[in-house]
C-alpha atoms as one frame of an Amber mdcrd trajectory, in Angstrom:
protein
 -46.594 -39.376  94.998 -44.437 -40.939  93.138 -41.453 -43.965  94.125 -38.305
 -42.405  94.658 -37.172 -45.533  91.862 -39.598 -44.174  88.997 -37.666 -40.156
  89.725 -34.424 -41.634  89.233 -35.405 -43.618  86.473 -36.913 -40.254  84.278
 -33.127 -38.064  85.112 -31.298 -40.847  83.326 -33.582 -41.326  80.503 -33.941
 -37.785  79.750 -29.814 -37.149  78.781 -30.262 -40.032  76.814 -32.915 -38.837
  74.791 -31.214 -35.118  74.405 -27.669 -36.824  73.025 -29.933 -38.953  70.196
 -30.893 -35.366  69.231 -27.890 -34.384  69.005 -26.584 -37.522  67.016 -29.268
 -37.047  64.712 -28.578 -33.015  64.429 -24.857 -33.696  63.419 -25.853 -37.193
  60.888 -28.132 -34.124  59.314 -25.306 -31.278  59.246 -22.569 -33.961  58.305
 -25.540 -35.235  55.263 -25.494 -31.805  54.002 -21.911 -30.703  53.898 -21.603
 -34.622  51.996 -24.355 -33.670  49.593 -22.382 -30.184  49.184 -19.149 -31.560
  48.667 -20.335 -34.504  45.842 -22.107 -31.426  44.039 -19.040 -29.359  44.013
 -16.589 -32.495  43.148 -18.745 -34.695  41.410 -21.521 -33.496  39.674 -20.759
 -30.634  38.088 -17.076 -29.182  39.954 -15.793 -26.757  36.322 -18.808 -24.768
  36.375 -17.805 -23.864  39.874 -14.231 -23.434  39.913 -14.762 -21.221  36.846
 -17.253 -18.833  39.217 -14.929 -18.439  42.000 -12.106 -18.065  39.571 -14.019
 -15.339  37.548 -14.947 -13.696  40.983 -11.507 -12.878  41.307  -9.570 -12.646
  38.074  -8.088 -10.222  35.795  -7.952 -10.428  32.321  -5.126  -8.750  30.397
  -5.028  -8.488  26.548  -1.202  -9.356  24.970  -1.370  -6.963  21.852   0.842
  -8.340  19.184   3.376  -5.824  17.190   2.627  -5.309  14.197   5.291  -6.131
  11.656   7.481  -3.938  10.125   7.507  -2.326   6.056  10.586  -2.442   5.267
  12.608  -0.797   2.041  15.427  -3.079   0.240  17.873  -2.221   2.779  16.248
  -3.335   5.714  15.293   0.227   6.553  11.681   0.325   8.189   8.994   2.670
   6.027   6.385   1.988   8.740   7.177   0.353  12.214   5.874   0.112  15.685
   6.884   2.372  18.798   5.514   1.995  22.460   2.329   3.264  23.637  -0.413
   2.250  26.108  -3.877   1.477  26.023  -6.223   3.235  29.114  -8.702   0.045
  30.182 -10.943   1.149  32.715 -12.723  -1.050  35.598 -16.459   0.000  35.693
 -16.895  -1.847  38.763 -15.235   0.888  40.118 -15.951   3.652  37.764 -19.299
   3.735  36.590 -20.349   5.660  39.734 -18.406   8.452  38.440 -18.653   7.802
  34.879 -19.571  11.164  33.714 -17.313  13.084  35.202 -14.422  10.410  34.499
 -15.865  10.599  30.800 -15.286  14.403  30.951 -11.951  14.205  32.121 -10.618
  11.316  29.755 -12.649  13.031  26.388 -10.728  16.298  27.083  -6.981  14.539
  28.164  -6.946  12.190  25.145  -9.226  13.769  22.360 -11.531  11.198  22.337
 -15.465  10.998  22.274 -17.064  11.998  25.093 -19.936   9.406  24.991 -17.300
   6.317  23.478 -15.445   6.700  27.124 -19.253   7.038  28.945 -20.044   4.000
  27.675 -16.913   2.273  28.453 -17.021   3.792  32.047 -20.223   2.032  32.910
 -19.494  -1.007  31.281 -20.720  -2.356  28.128 -21.845  -5.856  29.704 -23.367
  -6.157  32.887 -20.403  -7.680  35.376 -17.682  -6.247  32.957 -14.425  -5.233
  34.423 -12.548  -4.734  31.584 -13.195  -2.120  28.904 -11.437  -0.399  26.876
 -10.988   3.228  26.763  -8.578   4.538  24.695  -6.152   2.376  22.082  -2.578
   3.300  21.015  -1.945   6.254  22.855   1.772   8.101  23.138   2.949   7.004
  26.478   3.581  10.199  27.848   0.613  11.421  27.271  -0.835   7.975  28.850
   1.554   8.576  31.585   0.342  12.280  32.368  -3.281  11.258  31.659  -3.216
   8.513  34.652  -1.547  10.909  36.476  -4.111  13.823  36.298  -7.285  11.063
  36.913  -5.102   9.902  40.333  -4.994  13.579  40.647  -8.549  13.793  40.596
  -9.442  11.181  43.242 -11.097   8.439  40.444  -9.976   4.929  40.822 -10.148
   1.935  38.174  -8.364   3.662  35.897  -4.411   1.685  34.467  -2.172   1.583
  31.491  -1.563  -1.863  29.526   1.146  -1.600  26.871  -0.358  -0.819  22.884
   2.516  -0.267  19.896   1.611   2.232  18.119   1.966   2.283  14.030   4.584
   4.977  13.126   5.938   5.975   9.849   9.473   7.345  10.349   9.216   9.085
   7.016   5.841  10.975   6.945   5.074  10.712   3.501   8.090   8.648   1.578
   5.966   6.488   0.212   2.742   6.721   1.675   0.428   5.891  -1.466   2.234
   2.935  -1.017   2.244   1.861   2.672  -1.179   3.257   3.493  -2.627   3.918
   6.918  -3.735   2.880  10.407  -7.292   3.660  11.933  -7.507   2.944  15.495
  -8.041  -1.031  15.662  -7.519  -1.909  11.545  -5.552  -1.375   8.740  -7.727
   1.633   5.924  -5.531   1.254   3.529  -2.206   0.403   1.178  -0.144  -2.520
   1.503  -0.877  -1.960   5.834  -4.294  -3.147   4.704  -3.298  -5.737   1.542
  -1.246  -7.113   3.587  -2.951  -7.054   6.867  -2.625 -11.008   7.709   1.534
 -10.959   7.649   1.706  -8.012   8.950  -0.473  -8.174  11.685  -0.069 -10.876
  14.478  -2.227 -11.977  16.852  -2.749 -10.829  20.244  -2.183 -12.763  23.513
  -3.828 -12.817  26.844  -3.268 -13.319  30.581  -5.163 -14.199  33.642  -4.236
 -14.515  37.367  -5.898 -14.270  40.579  -6.583 -10.588  41.615  -8.005  -9.358
  45.041  -8.925  -6.493  44.154 -10.939  -4.554  41.115  -6.990  -2.499  40.181
  -5.893  -6.013  38.744  -3.178  -6.794  41.737  -2.053 -10.032  41.735  -2.252
 -12.667  44.285   1.488 -13.745  44.831   1.531 -18.229  44.259  -1.639 -18.584
  42.615  -3.075 -20.075  39.606  -2.334 -17.840  36.305  -2.845 -18.738  32.777
  -0.812 -17.163  29.361  -1.063 -17.285  26.076   1.702 -15.295  24.026   1.433
 -13.229  21.403   2.684 -14.130  17.847   4.013 -10.649  16.637   3.794  -9.457
  12.968   5.954 -10.776  10.142   8.331  -7.861   8.385   7.480  -7.231   4.907
  10.211  -6.258   2.580   9.644  -4.044  -0.428  11.635  -3.035  -3.387  11.426
   0.825  -2.808  14.755   2.381  -2.248  13.751   5.088   0.770  16.425   7.990
   0.782  15.695   7.453  -3.906  11.963   7.553  -3.355  12.251  11.150  -1.086
  14.068  12.358  -3.701  11.564  11.117  -6.993   8.681  12.360  -4.662  10.682
  15.682  -3.892  11.677  16.295  -7.753   8.414  15.516  -8.461   6.204  17.829
  -6.785   9.004  20.543  -7.586   7.769  19.981 -11.329   4.047  19.614  -9.991
   4.050  23.063  -8.217   6.053  24.583 -10.874   3.880  24.218 -13.971   0.441
  24.455 -11.549  -0.372  20.658 -12.949  -3.835  18.437 -11.114  -1.094  15.379
 -10.375   1.674  13.944 -11.446   3.439  10.322 -10.955   6.866   8.821 -11.715
   8.172   5.468 -11.364  12.448   3.681 -11.058  12.757   0.377 -12.356  16.334
  -1.778 -12.537  15.716  -3.029 -15.815  17.152  -6.145 -15.342  15.206  -7.624
 -12.538  12.080  -5.468 -12.614  12.017  -4.102  -9.362  10.293  -0.650  -8.665
  13.096   1.187  -6.477  11.105   4.257  -6.555   6.878   4.572  -7.534   6.244
   8.624  -6.469   1.953  10.193  -6.671   2.322  14.045  -6.036   0.245  14.994
  -4.309   0.859  12.644  -1.251  -0.061  12.735   2.483   1.829  12.109   6.107
   0.889   8.922   6.551   1.373   9.967  10.759  -2.000  12.188   9.831  -4.122
  10.708   7.057  -6.768  13.032   8.104  -4.853  16.204   7.483  -4.850  15.076
   3.574  -6.090  17.357   1.160  -8.455  14.815  -0.498  -9.053  11.576   0.228
  -7.741  10.658  -3.573  -4.225  11.905  -2.134  -4.632   8.366  -0.091  -4.059
   5.904  -2.271  -1.669   5.559  -5.381  -2.689   7.281  -8.526   0.280   5.483
 -10.508  -1.834   2.336  -9.881  -5.722   3.614  -9.863  -5.590   6.646 -12.336
  -5.875   5.746 -15.960  -4.456   7.963 -18.706  -3.620   8.029 -22.643  -0.178
   7.144 -22.994   0.699   9.379 -25.683   3.919   9.482 -28.091   5.392   7.062
 -26.020   3.395   4.427 -27.148   4.850   5.071 -30.182   8.250   3.153 -29.379
   6.037   0.213 -29.347   4.778   0.411 -31.787   7.703   0.712 -34.096   9.110
  -1.958 -31.858   6.693  -4.315 -32.902   6.748  -3.758 -36.645  10.694  -4.474
 -36.518   9.963  -7.574 -34.621   7.436  -8.705 -37.077  10.149  -7.634 -40.008
   7.167  -5.203 -41.362   9.865  -2.239 -40.892  13.578  -0.640 -39.936  15.234
   1.897 -38.345  16.169   3.321 -41.676  12.858   3.641 -43.751  11.908   6.112
 -45.549   8.332   7.258 -45.185   6.724  10.834 -47.186   4.930  12.473 -44.453
   2.443  14.763 -45.691   1.470  18.113 -43.563  -1.773  16.110 -42.595  -3.011
  12.888 -42.950  -7.229  12.007 -43.867  -8.212   8.859 -42.626 -12.109   8.197
 -42.297 -13.681   9.975 -39.649 -10.880  12.768 -39.259  -7.908  14.273 -40.395
  -4.699  13.046 -38.660  -2.387  16.264 -38.304   1.124  16.769 -36.254   1.722
  18.649 -33.129   4.438  20.734 -35.217   3.323  22.317 -38.480   5.290  21.428
 -41.068   4.640  20.842 -45.587   5.925  17.621 -47.036   8.702  16.235 -45.189
  11.102  12.225 -45.883  11.341  10.750 -42.227  12.984   7.558 -41.424  11.095
   5.670 -39.108  14.087   6.727 -36.992  12.982  10.462 -37.971   9.344   9.942
 -36.913  10.521   8.566 -33.498  12.697  11.769 -33.192  10.788  14.065 -34.737
   7.089  12.632 -32.607   5.255  12.551 -35.940   1.706  11.129 -35.424   1.606
  10.919 -39.195   4.890   8.998 -39.431   3.404   6.271 -37.286   0.197   5.886
 -38.409   1.971   5.602 -42.126   4.140   2.720 -40.684   2.011   0.807 -38.905
  -0.345   0.822 -41.714   1.817  -2.668 -42.551  -0.276  -4.030 -39.241  -3.992
  -5.325 -38.799  -5.659  -4.138 -35.311  -5.150  -7.901 -34.451  -2.030  -7.950
 -34.655  -1.359  -4.544 -33.722  -2.602  -5.564 -30.347  -1.342  -8.785 -29.828
   2.235  -7.020 -29.693   0.790  -4.390 -27.164  -1.064  -7.165 -24.678   2.354
  -8.833 -24.586   4.052  -5.771 -23.649   1.806  -5.379 -21.058  -1.118  -2.834
 -21.862  -4.722  -3.903 -20.872  -3.585  -6.186 -18.372  -3.025  -5.347 -14.549
   0.141  -5.800 -13.175  -0.905  -7.420  -9.979   2.358  -6.220  -8.245   0.439
  -5.611  -4.966  -0.452  -2.113  -4.812  -4.756  -1.459  -4.339  -7.188  -0.249
  -6.438  -4.790  -1.189  -9.329  -6.936  -0.032 -12.801  -5.945  -2.726 -16.020
  -7.022   0.106 -18.260  -8.681  -0.011 -21.822  -7.060  -1.582 -24.663  -9.817
  -2.650 -27.684  -9.490  -6.341 -28.598  -8.242  -6.006 -31.941 -11.147  -7.816
 -33.553 -13.551  -5.488 -32.569 -11.052  -2.899 -33.501 -12.029  -0.325 -36.633
  -8.797   0.969 -38.773  -9.588   4.446 -37.346  -9.370   3.009 -33.692  -5.831
   1.449 -34.566  -4.812   4.334 -36.269  -4.929   6.374 -32.925  -3.920   3.251
 -30.974  -0.530   2.953 -32.860   0.467   6.644 -32.035  -1.120   6.537 -27.877
  -4.489   7.816 -27.994  -7.624   5.745 -27.576  -6.360   3.559 -25.139  -5.497
   3.922 -21.743  -2.807   2.320 -19.366  -0.850   2.838 -15.738   1.589   4.349
 -14.949   3.536   1.367 -14.065   1.882  -0.971 -17.092   3.888   1.937 -19.187
   6.888   2.064 -17.129   7.257  -2.170 -17.775   6.252  -1.661 -21.450   9.643
   0.938 -21.960  12.028  -1.117 -19.611  10.948  -4.341 -22.308  12.350  -2.214
 -24.925  15.296  -1.163 -22.416  15.839  -4.827 -21.429  16.963  -6.672 -25.037
  13.010  -7.591 -25.535  12.359  -9.523 -22.605   9.351  -8.102 -20.542  10.388
  -8.654 -16.488   7.047  -8.091 -14.858   7.405  -5.968 -11.843   7.433  -6.568
  -8.362   7.068  -3.658  -5.546   7.624  -6.751  -2.618  10.996  -8.383  -2.347
  10.777 -12.115  -1.933   6.872 -13.085  -1.657   4.245 -11.927  -0.090   0.091
 -12.405  -0.607  -2.424 -10.030  -0.946  -5.270  -9.778   1.029  -7.274 -11.620
  -2.198  -5.346 -14.154  -2.251  -2.956 -13.498  -4.701   1.320 -14.540  -4.247
   3.212 -11.695  -5.558   7.019 -10.662  -4.839  10.382 -10.586  -6.791  10.330
 -14.930  -6.192   7.300 -15.491  -9.108   8.696 -12.260 -11.493   8.104 -13.606
 -14.646   9.929 -13.180 -18.112   8.685 -12.971 -21.282  10.419 -12.412 -24.717
   8.097  -9.775 -26.605  10.175  -8.643 -29.567  13.735  -9.652 -30.701  16.698
  -8.234 -29.289  17.648  -6.871 -32.645  14.108  -5.175 -32.534  14.913  -3.502
 -29.072  18.081  -2.474 -29.819  17.252  -1.009 -33.212  14.247   0.800 -31.137
  16.546   1.813 -28.648  18.927   3.321 -31.486  15.932   5.506 -32.175  14.580
   6.579 -28.627  18.718   8.113 -28.123  17.756  10.308 -31.368  14.630  11.388
 -28.974  17.740  13.571 -26.899  19.919  14.501 -29.400  19.510  17.818 -29.972
  19.647  18.780 -33.091  17.341  15.790 -34.396  14.865  15.641 -30.805  11.864
  16.884 -29.172  13.760  16.188 -26.066  17.254  17.540 -25.321  16.803  18.214
 -22.048  16.096  14.765 -20.509  19.668  14.217 -21.530  21.650  12.955 -18.417
  25.809  15.083 -18.709  27.829  12.013 -19.648  25.427   9.134 -20.341  24.297
   7.833 -23.687  19.757   8.671 -22.828  17.141   6.529 -24.944  13.830   8.042
 -24.158  10.570   9.350 -25.900   7.729  12.079 -25.169   4.188  11.718 -24.555
   1.464  14.088 -25.464  -1.834  13.347 -25.185  -5.559  14.532 -24.797  -6.934
  14.338 -21.066 -10.717  12.465 -20.592 -13.569  14.264 -19.102 -14.483  10.881
 -16.391 -18.417  12.815 -17.058 -19.267  13.542 -19.926 -16.301  10.864 -21.567
 -14.960  13.424 -24.387 -11.691  15.568 -24.136 -11.535  18.572 -21.806  -8.954
  20.207 -23.545  -6.334  19.553 -20.603  -3.083  17.256 -21.406  -0.778  14.360
 -19.595   2.576  14.978 -20.576   5.029  12.356 -20.175   8.680  10.705 -20.553
   9.986   7.367 -20.274  13.606   5.994 -21.492  16.694   4.379 -19.918  19.774
   4.873 -19.177  23.316   3.675 -20.069  21.265   3.425 -23.737  23.563   1.491
 -24.509  23.759  -1.453 -21.575  20.764  -0.421 -19.394  20.732  -0.170 -15.566
  17.568   1.570 -15.302  14.581   2.641 -16.317  12.173   5.963 -15.305   8.595
   7.270 -16.320   7.214  10.490 -15.557   4.129  11.584 -16.229   2.500  15.144
 -15.090  -1.565  15.758 -15.494  -3.491  18.583 -16.440  -0.300  21.276 -16.336
  -1.719  24.801 -16.660   1.598  26.058 -18.227   1.875  25.613 -21.995   4.687
  22.500 -22.785   5.081  18.952 -23.905   7.223  16.129 -22.418  10.261  17.228
 -23.545   9.912  20.522 -21.893   7.821  19.660 -18.446   8.298  15.745 -17.858
  11.776  15.409 -19.754  13.632  17.453 -16.977  12.357  15.446 -14.128  13.365
  12.377 -15.451  17.150  13.873 -15.957  17.525  14.901 -12.609  15.668  11.494
 -11.417  17.659   9.466 -13.733  20.943  10.922 -13.123  20.221  10.784  -9.165
  20.040   6.467  -9.486  23.246   6.268 -11.608  25.139   7.929  -9.157  23.149
   6.460  -6.504  24.586   3.149  -7.825  27.443   3.489  -9.265  26.856   3.239
 -12.614  29.597   4.422 -14.536  29.286   6.138 -18.063  29.771   3.392 -21.195
  31.745   5.469 -23.193  29.411   3.595 -26.233  28.703   6.311 -29.428  25.947
   8.209 -29.637  23.291   6.822 -32.558  24.177   7.901 -35.617  20.785   7.049
 -37.654  19.543   9.363 -40.361  16.433  11.251 -39.538  15.512  12.138 -43.050
  16.202  11.265 -46.716
């Protein structure tokens, strides 16, 4: 039997053992927590902090507002209005994605499968997906109410500006249009870097999938940088009027298309650049043809016809090889190498001055006068007028036209080029060439952007970089302008309907055969045109009109001339240009 001392010693030893074991356990627990603390704060603190933050973070895109496109007076041609983006949290929408996608596709008129993909989450663990962008605010609000009424969760709205074009089709061929997330044409695309701005982003701690912010918790904000405005040289009201008058003519003569340009003679600023057919920039998908979405005035080339005769005449006068009263014997036809050249009107042997050749628009007379030039000399002058090269005003799709180099040009081709065939131009090219005569022989490069802007291919354009080049002497330009006055003379000219009551007008008609692109041959249709300026003795504005493939018989004087008259009369009145009271040209047309 153990002694009493032994039992007491054993009872005293048991508590000590338990105490030691307890201290060891506590030490082990503290060591574990200490190691974990070192790992969290010392070894890789950022990754754990980011993981913790991400589990409750809400991230929101702050859309930048696109810069306005303005007319010359600061009136918006394109601006941004309030809209909404529809956002889904796939953590809350994935389970009911098919039913919710069906509802949203019906309410928003969006693709069902794209909506389904967003609602289910494009990436694993995604909590933020776009379902629809740039939804009108009223529609977005009604949609959210319908979603909540149907018992769905996980859909919310955020601000998302919508691009709008307040004047509809006014200047639409220049402005272009927007897709859902990117510009698809015109100035919108050409100057996108300036207009677009940069989206911002906000992030905060959230306690729910609905993105409710936890007060006083950490948040970050990267503000959006809105786009910069683009100011153009276009006069919105004048652009509207020009489009209206041009469209009436295209309809009246059942033409294929038409274009018109209004330029400030002294600065080269384009106040209106109209194309018909056009489209409503707010509804680009409703355009009758994809060809209507761009600017035909810049992308389509055509043979200018007899308007080019004034360039030939001015060049001859400048070179000292002709003068307005110079006398020519003009036969009924002219045999030239590969073909016989005729006039648009039947006549016998007639005697015309150079002024008469312009007034009557004689092909034969122009060829006889141009015999004083070699092909190289003629082409050199036409190049200086700007033909055969892009204007680079910042309009997409511009073509340079075709002008055969003088060294490669045959004498037969030179004959035809002298009166406006066997070369091609775009509308603004030709307007700028006529404007050179109006501006005293100085070509000022045309501009459609006020100030400066950089295109998407890195070209700086605008009025601040416009150039001025002496093409012909002031005397040659003035003599040519006096001859052009005779074109609208009711007795001597072919275009009296181009007159503007109360003003001296200088102009020139054009009627040219059209080339079929498939066969490379003339297809029997014509392009008719009229280019001129007023007041003829102190020019302020140049207007150039071309109507392609009219189905009703007529030429530049009868079809394009009246359009010129109405547009020129409007712009002179709008800008308060008073008649000069000058004396009409007294140049003889016959001898």
